[in-house]
Amino acid sequence: MPHLNRITFKRLFQYFIVAVTGKETEFTTGSIRKAIFMLSIPMILEMMMESIFAIVDIAYVSQVSVNAVATIGLTESVVTLVYAVAIGLSMAATAIVARRIGAKDVKGAQEAAVQAIALGVLVSIVVGVFGFLYAEDILALMGAEPDLIAEGYGYTQLLLGGNITILLLFLINAIFRGAGDASVAMWALVLSNGLNIILDPIFIFGWGPIPEYGVMGAAIATNIGRGTAVLFQLAVLFFGWSRIQIGFKDMVIRFSVMFNLIKVSLGGIAQFLIGTSSWVFLMRMMSEFGSEVLAGYTIAIRVMLFTLMPSWGMSNAAATLVGQNLGAQQPERAETSVWKTGKYNAYFMGLVSLIYFFFAYDIVGWFNTNPVVVENGGLCLQIIAVGYIFYAYGMVVTQAFNGAGDTGTPTKINLIAFWLFQLPFAYLAAITFKMGAMGVFIAITAAEVLLAVISMVWFKKGNWKKVSV
């Protein structure tokens, strides 16, 4: 038995090395379990790097002030609207690129990649100008107090002004994932977030000739880190280190491809806008309870990202498998891949929920010792973790719809779960019935459970198998 365990461990280690180096590129034949492993590992590591940065970032900023933490919470609730566009375009890019790769149409995948990048640049310029000029007004609209605006508007200004780094990093990584080059996307985030972690304390607290920028330093570090990673991504695309290679001759607008991309992405953008706009309203509601409660909520959400990001990694693997297998005319293999990925994700999320349930207050206390911050952050973690196993299936199935190019179905589900259920429930519980922040936390959990149940029921109907992109 020990000998067999050694063989199994050795084989897993070999698979791990192949996964992170990107040597495995065929996911439409062979073992489904192996395909999930080969795609999930780099995607999980990619998301882990993102969540590690989120944790490190909030740990540094927590040493500045409670207002600094609250600034990040308010700004990121607005930046999620940028993410909505980025992720909506990314969903379309992943779906179309994966479908073309599955059908062995590499040229079609290249054309889709170029149009996606062009759209990303255009959107980011518009958002950047608006965000840079109206940062203080945006914070005021979100309910920030004058002293918070005075301390934190520079962070908001730079993060929104430099949103092109956020948008392109998301978008180009989605292209790599759709092509099955998940390891390239992983290394891009390793570079981005590695630089962020190194630069954060230098710009926040000052070092050598670099002055102390406070919370604004976090935005400077983020823009440098993500900007460097985008340059790396472009180098990979232009020098042919992935399955998709782009040359200067390909840098032309192809309206038919672009309109197809826009058509598919509209569902994804609407889908994410519904979710993120509800998140903005929840953040606005939380601001009514004061900066300390808002800071606890912000820390809890950052901690949650640490575990939700790996789960998103597995969900992204499901999206790629669905897209490529539909492109290869294998819908049943696509469906089996989704249910298996959901099961593995549920094992992981179930373990995490136990950790949060027993150690929530200790975890939040690592970042801030203010009793009100710890009390609210810990309570948030415990209540939201109750639904983690449901989240596991909900995330995977939703991404499976998107991987098929069926972005309309998750949009309807989000509309029901977030706008028709979560927001009214949160307002009634928190404000009308005076449950305070706890009412918001319960609303978040209940809405995510509802989303998971509806998603699984609609997925079983199989209409996503008939979508053409």
Coordinates of C-alpha atoms in Angstrom, one line a residue:
M1 CA 0.0 0.0 0.0
P2 CA 2.7 2.6 0.8
H3 CA 4.3 1.7 -2.6
L4 CA 1.0 2.3 -4.4
N5 CA 0.7 5.7 -2.5
R6 CA 4.2 6.7 -3.7
I7 CA 3.3 5.8 -7.3
T8 CA 0.0 7.8 -7.1
F9 CA 1.8 10.8 -5.5
K10 CA 4.5 10.6 -8.2
R11 CA 1.9 10.5 -11.0
L12 CA 0.0 13.5 -9.5
F13 CA 3.3 15.4 -9.2
Q14 CA 4.1 14.7 -12.8
Y15 CA 0.6 15.8 -13.9
F16 CA 1.1 19.0 -11.8
I17 CA 4.3 19.9 -13.6
V18 CA 2.7 19.3 -17.0
A19 CA -0.3 21.5 -16.0
V20 CA 1.8 24.5 -14.8
T21 CA 4.1 24.3 -17.8
G22 CA 1.2 24.1 -20.2
K23 CA 2.4 21.0 -22.1
E24 CA -1.0 19.5 -22.1
T25 CA -3.2 21.1 -24.8
E26 CA -5.8 18.4 -25.8
F27 CA -8.9 18.5 -23.7
T28 CA -11.6 17.0 -26.0
T29 CA -10.4 13.4 -25.8
G30 CA -9.1 11.1 -23.1
S31 CA -9.9 11.2 -19.3
I32 CA -12.3 13.9 -18.2
R33 CA -10.8 13.8 -14.7
K34 CA -7.3 14.4 -16.1
A35 CA -8.6 17.3 -18.3
I36 CA -10.2 18.9 -15.3
F37 CA -7.0 18.5 -13.3
M38 CA -4.8 19.9 -16.1
L39 CA -6.9 23.0 -16.6
S40 CA -7.9 23.6 -13.0
I41 CA -4.4 23.5 -11.5
P42 CA -3.0 26.6 -13.3
M43 CA -6.4 28.3 -13.1
I44 CA -6.5 27.7 -9.3
L45 CA -3.0 28.9 -8.9
E46 CA -3.8 32.0 -11.0
M47 CA -6.8 32.8 -8.8
M48 CA -4.8 32.0 -5.7
M49 CA -2.3 34.6 -6.7
E50 CA -5.1 37.2 -7.1
S51 CA -6.6 36.3 -3.7
I52 CA -3.2 36.3 -2.0
F53 CA -2.6 39.8 -3.3
A54 CA -6.1 40.9 -2.1
I55 CA -5.2 39.6 1.4
V56 CA -1.7 41.2 1.5
D57 CA -3.1 44.5 0.1
I58 CA -5.7 44.8 2.8
A59 CA -3.2 43.8 5.5
Y60 CA -0.9 46.7 4.5
V61 CA -3.7 49.2 4.1
S62 CA -5.2 48.2 7.5
Q63 CA -2.1 49.6 9.1
V64 CA -2.8 53.1 7.6
S65 CA -6.3 53.7 9.0
V66 CA -9.9 52.5 9.2
N67 CA -10.8 55.2 6.6
A68 CA -8.2 53.7 4.2
V69 CA -9.8 50.3 4.4
A70 CA -13.3 51.7 3.9
T71 CA -11.9 53.7 0.9
I72 CA -10.8 50.4 -0.7
G73 CA -14.2 48.9 0.0
L74 CA -16.1 51.8 -1.6
T75 CA -13.8 52.1 -4.6
E76 CA -13.8 48.4 -5.4
S77 CA -17.6 48.4 -5.3
V78 CA -17.4 50.9 -8.1
V79 CA -14.5 49.2 -9.9
T80 CA -16.6 46.1 -10.0
L81 CA -18.6 48.0 -12.7
V82 CA -15.4 48.0 -14.7
Y83 CA -15.0 44.3 -13.9
A84 CA -18.5 43.8 -15.3
V85 CA -17.4 45.0 -18.7
A86 CA -14.0 43.2 -18.4
I87 CA -15.6 39.9 -17.4
G88 CA -18.5 40.2 -19.8
L89 CA -16.0 40.6 -22.7
S90 CA -13.9 37.9 -21.2
M91 CA -16.8 35.4 -21.1
A92 CA -17.4 36.1 -24.8
A93 CA -13.7 35.8 -25.6
T94 CA -13.3 32.5 -23.7
A95 CA -16.5 31.0 -25.3
I96 CA -15.6 32.0 -28.9
V97 CA -11.9 31.2 -28.6
A98 CA -12.6 27.8 -26.9
R99 CA -15.2 26.9 -29.6
R100 CA -12.8 27.8 -32.4
I101 CA -9.9 25.8 -30.8
G102 CA -12.2 22.8 -30.3
A103 CA -13.1 23.0 -34.0
K104 CA -9.4 23.3 -34.9
D105 CA -10.0 26.8 -36.3
V106 CA -6.9 28.6 -34.9
K107 CA -7.2 31.5 -37.3
G108 CA -10.8 32.2 -36.1
A109 CA -9.5 32.1 -32.5
Q110 CA -6.8 34.7 -33.4
E111 CA -9.3 37.0 -35.1
A112 CA -11.6 36.9 -32.0
A113 CA -8.6 37.7 -29.7
V114 CA -7.7 40.8 -31.7
Q115 CA -11.2 42.2 -31.7
A116 CA -11.6 41.5 -27.9
I117 CA -8.4 43.5 -27.1
A118 CA -9.5 46.4 -29.3
L119 CA -12.8 46.6 -27.5
G120 CA -11.1 46.4 -24.2
V121 CA -8.8 49.3 -25.0
L122 CA -11.7 51.5 -26.2
V123 CA -13.8 50.9 -23.1
S124 CA -10.9 51.4 -20.6
I125 CA -10.1 54.8 -22.1
V126 CA -13.6 56.1 -21.6
V127 CA -13.8 54.8 -18.0
G128 CA -10.3 56.0 -17.2
V129 CA -11.0 59.6 -18.2
F130 CA -14.3 59.7 -16.3
G131 CA -12.9 58.0 -13.2
F132 CA -9.8 60.2 -13.0
L133 CA -11.8 63.5 -13.3
Y134 CA -14.7 62.6 -10.9
A135 CA -13.1 60.4 -8.2
E136 CA -14.2 62.6 -5.3
D137 CA -17.8 62.8 -6.6
I138 CA -17.9 59.0 -7.0
L139 CA -16.9 58.5 -3.3
A140 CA -19.4 61.1 -2.2
L141 CA -22.1 59.4 -4.2
M142 CA -21.2 56.1 -2.4
G143 CA -21.9 57.8 1.0
A144 CA -18.3 58.5 2.0
E145 CA -17.8 61.0 4.8
P146 CA -15.7 64.2 4.0
D147 CA -12.6 63.0 5.9
L148 CA -12.6 59.7 4.1
I149 CA -12.9 61.4 0.7
A150 CA -10.0 63.7 1.6
E151 CA -7.8 60.8 2.6
G152 CA -8.8 58.3 -0.1
Y153 CA -9.7 60.1 -3.3
G154 CA -6.2 59.6 -4.7
Y155 CA -6.6 55.8 -4.5
T156 CA -9.9 56.0 -6.3
Q157 CA -8.5 58.4 -8.9
L158 CA -5.5 56.2 -9.8
L159 CA -7.4 52.9 -9.7
L160 CA -10.1 54.1 -12.0
G161 CA -7.8 56.1 -14.2
G162 CA -5.5 53.1 -14.7
N163 CA -8.3 50.6 -15.3
I164 CA -6.9 49.6 -18.7
T165 CA -4.4 47.4 -16.8
I166 CA -7.3 45.7 -15.0
L167 CA -9.4 45.3 -18.1
L168 CA -6.6 44.0 -20.4
L169 CA -5.2 41.6 -17.8
F170 CA -8.7 40.0 -17.4
L171 CA -9.4 40.0 -21.1
I172 CA -6.1 38.6 -22.4
N173 CA -6.0 35.9 -19.7
A174 CA -9.5 34.9 -20.8
I175 CA -8.2 34.4 -24.4
F176 CA -5.4 32.2 -23.1
R177 CA -7.9 30.2 -21.0
G178 CA -10.2 29.7 -23.9
A179 CA -7.3 28.4 -26.0
G180 CA -6.4 25.9 -23.2
D181 CA -3.2 27.9 -22.3
A182 CA -4.2 28.2 -18.7
S183 CA -0.5 28.1 -17.6
V184 CA 0.3 31.3 -19.5
A185 CA -2.6 33.1 -17.7
M186 CA -1.3 31.8 -14.4
W187 CA 2.2 33.1 -15.0
A188 CA 0.8 36.5 -16.0
L189 CA -0.9 36.8 -12.6
V190 CA 2.1 35.5 -10.8
L191 CA 4.1 38.4 -12.3
S192 CA 1.4 40.9 -11.7
N193 CA 0.6 40.1 -8.1
G194 CA 4.2 39.3 -7.2
L195 CA 5.1 42.8 -8.2
N196 CA 2.1 44.2 -6.3
I197 CA 3.1 42.5 -3.1
I198 CA 6.7 43.8 -3.3
L199 CA 5.7 47.3 -4.3
D200 CA 2.7 47.7 -1.9
P201 CA 4.7 48.5 1.3
I202 CA 7.2 50.6 -0.6
F203 CA 4.6 53.0 -2.0
I204 CA 2.2 52.9 1.0
F205 CA 4.8 53.5 3.8
G206 CA 7.6 55.0 1.7
W207 CA 11.1 53.7 1.2
G208 CA 14.3 55.5 0.3
P209 CA 13.6 58.3 -2.2
I210 CA 10.0 57.1 -2.6
P211 CA 7.7 59.2 -0.3
E212 CA 4.9 57.8 1.8
Y213 CA 1.7 57.8 -0.2
G214 CA -0.7 56.0 2.2
V215 CA -3.7 54.3 0.7
M216 CA -2.9 55.9 -2.7
G217 CA 0.4 53.9 -2.8
A218 CA -1.7 50.7 -3.1
A219 CA -3.2 52.0 -6.3
I220 CA 0.3 53.0 -7.7
A221 CA 1.6 49.5 -6.9
T222 CA -1.4 47.8 -8.5
N223 CA -1.1 49.8 -11.7
I224 CA 2.6 49.0 -12.0
G225 CA 2.1 45.3 -11.3
R226 CA -0.8 44.8 -13.6
G227 CA 0.7 47.0 -16.3
T228 CA 3.9 44.9 -16.4
A229 CA 1.8 41.7 -16.6
V230 CA -0.1 43.2 -19.6
L231 CA 3.2 43.8 -21.4
F232 CA 4.1 40.2 -20.7
Q233 CA 0.8 39.0 -22.1
L234 CA 1.3 41.0 -25.3
A235 CA 4.8 39.6 -25.7
V236 CA 3.4 36.1 -25.4
L237 CA 0.8 36.8 -28.0
F238 CA 3.1 38.5 -30.5
F239 CA 6.1 36.1 -30.1
G240 CA 4.0 33.0 -30.3
W241 CA 4.5 31.4 -26.9
S242 CA 0.9 30.2 -26.8
R243 CA -1.5 28.4 -29.2
I244 CA -2.6 31.8 -30.4
Q245 CA -0.1 34.1 -32.1
I246 CA -0.9 37.6 -33.3
G247 CA 1.1 39.6 -35.8
F248 CA 0.9 43.2 -36.9
K249 CA -0.9 42.1 -40.0
D250 CA -3.7 40.8 -37.8
M251 CA -4.2 44.2 -36.1
V252 CA -7.2 45.2 -38.2
I253 CA -10.9 45.7 -37.2
R254 CA -13.1 42.9 -38.5
F255 CA -16.6 44.1 -37.9
S256 CA -18.3 40.7 -38.4
V257 CA -16.1 39.1 -35.7
M258 CA -16.4 42.2 -33.4
F259 CA -20.2 42.3 -33.6
N260 CA -20.4 38.6 -32.8
L261 CA -18.1 39.2 -29.9
I262 CA -20.2 42.1 -28.7
K263 CA -23.4 40.1 -29.1
V264 CA -22.1 37.3 -26.9
S265 CA -20.5 39.7 -24.4
L266 CA -23.7 41.7 -23.9
G267 CA -25.2 38.9 -22.0
G268 CA -22.1 38.5 -19.9
I269 CA -21.8 42.2 -19.2
A270 CA -25.5 42.4 -18.2
Q271 CA -25.1 39.3 -16.1
F272 CA -22.2 40.7 -14.2
L273 CA -23.7 44.3 -14.0
I274 CA -26.7 42.9 -12.3
G275 CA -24.5 41.1 -9.7
T276 CA -22.1 44.0 -9.2
S277 CA -24.7 46.7 -9.1
S278 CA -26.5 44.8 -6.4
W279 CA -23.1 44.6 -4.6
V280 CA -22.8 48.4 -4.9
F281 CA -26.2 48.9 -3.3
L282 CA -25.2 46.5 -0.5
M283 CA -22.0 48.5 0.1
R284 CA -24.0 51.7 0.1
M285 CA -26.4 50.1 2.7
M286 CA -23.4 49.0 4.8
S287 CA -22.0 52.6 4.8
E288 CA -25.1 53.6 6.8
F289 CA -23.7 51.6 9.8
G290 CA -20.4 53.6 10.0
S291 CA -16.8 53.2 8.9
E292 CA -15.9 50.5 11.4
V293 CA -18.8 48.2 10.3
L294 CA -17.9 48.9 6.7
A295 CA -14.2 48.1 7.4
G296 CA -15.2 44.7 9.0
Y297 CA -17.3 43.9 6.0
T298 CA -14.5 44.9 3.6
I299 CA -12.0 42.7 5.4
A300 CA -14.4 39.7 5.4
I301 CA -15.0 40.1 1.7
R302 CA -11.2 40.2 1.0
V303 CA -10.8 37.0 3.1
M304 CA -13.6 35.3 1.2
L305 CA -11.9 36.1 -2.1
F306 CA -8.9 34.1 -0.9
T307 CA -11.1 31.0 -1.1
L308 CA -13.5 32.0 -3.8
M309 CA -10.7 32.7 -6.3
P310 CA -9.5 29.0 -6.3
S311 CA -13.2 28.0 -6.7
W312 CA -13.4 30.4 -9.7
G313 CA -10.3 28.7 -11.1
M314 CA -12.2 25.4 -11.2
S315 CA -15.3 27.1 -12.6
N316 CA -13.1 28.6 -15.4
A317 CA -11.8 25.2 -16.2
A318 CA -15.4 24.0 -16.6
A319 CA -16.1 26.9 -19.0
T320 CA -13.1 26.0 -21.2
L321 CA -14.0 22.3 -21.2
V322 CA -17.6 23.1 -22.2
G323 CA -16.5 25.5 -25.0
Q324 CA -13.9 23.2 -26.5
N325 CA -16.0 20.0 -26.3
L326 CA -19.0 21.8 -27.9
G327 CA -16.6 22.9 -30.6
A328 CA -15.6 19.3 -31.1
Q329 CA -19.3 18.2 -31.3
Q330 CA -19.2 16.4 -27.9
P331 CA -22.0 17.9 -25.8
E332 CA -22.3 14.9 -23.4
R333 CA -18.6 15.1 -22.6
A334 CA -19.1 18.8 -21.9
E335 CA -22.0 18.1 -19.5
T336 CA -20.1 15.3 -17.6
S337 CA -17.2 17.7 -17.2
V338 CA -19.4 20.3 -15.5
W339 CA -20.9 17.9 -12.9
K340 CA -17.5 16.4 -12.1
T341 CA -16.0 19.8 -11.7
G342 CA -18.9 20.9 -9.5
K343 CA -18.4 17.9 -7.2
Y344 CA -14.6 18.6 -6.7
N345 CA -15.4 22.3 -6.1
A346 CA -18.0 21.3 -3.4
Y347 CA -15.4 19.2 -1.6
F348 CA -13.1 22.2 -1.4
M349 CA -15.7 24.8 -0.4
G350 CA -17.2 22.5 2.2
L351 CA -13.8 22.3 3.9
V352 CA -13.4 26.1 3.8
S353 CA -16.8 26.7 5.3
L354 CA -15.8 24.7 8.4
I355 CA -12.6 26.7 8.8
Y356 CA -14.6 30.0 8.6
F357 CA -17.3 28.7 11.0
F358 CA -14.8 28.0 13.8
F359 CA -12.1 30.6 13.2
A360 CA -13.9 33.6 11.6
Y361 CA -13.2 36.1 14.4
D362 CA -9.5 35.1 14.7
I363 CA -9.0 35.5 11.0
V364 CA -10.5 39.0 10.9
G365 CA -8.5 39.9 14.0
W366 CA -5.3 39.3 12.1
F367 CA -6.1 42.3 10.0
N368 CA -7.6 44.7 12.5
T369 CA -8.0 44.6 16.3
N370 CA -10.8 47.1 16.5
P371 CA -13.6 45.2 18.4
V372 CA -16.4 46.5 16.2
V373 CA -14.4 45.7 13.0
V374 CA -13.7 42.1 14.2
E375 CA -17.2 41.5 15.4
N376 CA -18.8 42.5 12.1
G377 CA -16.2 40.9 9.9
G378 CA -16.3 37.6 11.8
L379 CA -20.1 37.5 11.7
C380 CA -20.0 38.2 8.0
L381 CA -17.7 35.3 7.3
Q382 CA -19.7 32.8 9.4
I383 CA -23.0 33.6 7.9
I384 CA -21.8 33.7 4.3
A385 CA -19.8 30.4 4.7
V386 CA -23.1 28.6 5.5
G387 CA -23.9 28.5 1.8
Y388 CA -20.5 27.7 0.5
I389 CA -21.3 24.2 -0.9
F390 CA -24.2 25.8 -2.8
Y391 CA -21.8 28.4 -4.1
A392 CA -19.5 25.7 -5.4
Y393 CA -22.1 24.3 -7.8
G394 CA -23.6 27.7 -8.6
M395 CA -20.3 29.1 -9.7
V396 CA -19.4 26.1 -11.9
V397 CA -22.7 25.7 -13.6
T398 CA -22.9 29.5 -14.2
Q399 CA -19.5 29.5 -15.9
A400 CA -20.5 26.4 -17.9
F401 CA -23.4 28.4 -19.4
N402 CA -20.9 31.2 -20.2
G403 CA -18.4 28.7 -21.7
A404 CA -21.1 27.5 -24.0
G405 CA -21.8 31.1 -25.1
D406 CA -25.2 31.0 -23.4
T407 CA -24.6 34.2 -21.4
G408 CA -28.4 35.1 -21.5
T409 CA -29.4 32.3 -19.0
P410 CA -27.1 33.4 -16.2
T411 CA -28.3 37.0 -16.7
K412 CA -31.9 36.0 -16.0
I413 CA -30.8 34.0 -13.0
N414 CA -28.8 36.9 -11.6
L415 CA -31.8 39.2 -12.1
I416 CA -34.0 36.9 -10.1
A417 CA -31.4 36.1 -7.3
F418 CA -29.9 39.6 -6.9
W419 CA -32.4 42.3 -7.9
L420 CA -35.7 40.6 -7.3
F421 CA -34.6 38.8 -4.1
Q422 CA -31.3 39.9 -2.5
L423 CA -31.8 43.7 -2.5
P424 CA -35.4 43.8 -1.2
F425 CA -34.5 41.1 1.4
A426 CA -31.4 43.0 2.6
Y427 CA -33.3 46.3 2.9
L428 CA -36.2 44.7 4.8
A429 CA -33.9 42.7 7.1
A430 CA -31.2 45.4 7.7
I431 CA -33.3 48.6 7.8
T432 CA -37.0 47.8 8.2
F433 CA -36.6 45.0 10.8
K434 CA -33.5 46.7 12.2
M435 CA -31.2 43.7 12.0
G436 CA -28.4 46.0 10.9
A437 CA -25.4 44.5 9.1
M438 CA -26.5 40.9 9.9
G439 CA -29.5 41.4 7.7
V440 CA -27.2 42.2 4.8
F441 CA -25.1 39.1 5.5
I442 CA -28.1 36.8 5.6
A443 CA -29.4 38.3 2.3
I444 CA -26.1 37.6 0.6
T445 CA -26.1 33.9 1.6
A446 CA -29.8 33.3 0.8
A447 CA -29.4 34.9 -2.7
E448 CA -26.4 32.8 -3.5
V449 CA -28.2 29.6 -2.5
L450 CA -31.2 30.5 -4.6
L451 CA -28.9 31.2 -7.6
A452 CA -27.3 27.8 -7.3
V453 CA -30.6 25.9 -7.2
I454 CA -32.0 27.8 -10.2
S455 CA -28.8 27.3 -12.2
M456 CA -28.7 23.6 -11.7
V457 CA -32.3 23.2 -12.6
W458 CA -31.9 25.1 -15.8
F459 CA -28.6 23.5 -16.7
K460 CA -30.3 20.0 -16.6
K461 CA -32.7 21.2 -19.3
G462 CA -29.8 21.2 -21.8
N463 CA -30.7 24.2 -23.9
W464 CA -27.1 25.5 -23.6
K465 CA -26.0 22.6 -25.9
K466 CA -27.8 24.2 -28.8
V467 CA -26.2 27.7 -28.6
S468 CA -24.1 28.7 -31.6
V469 CA -21.3 31.3 -31.4

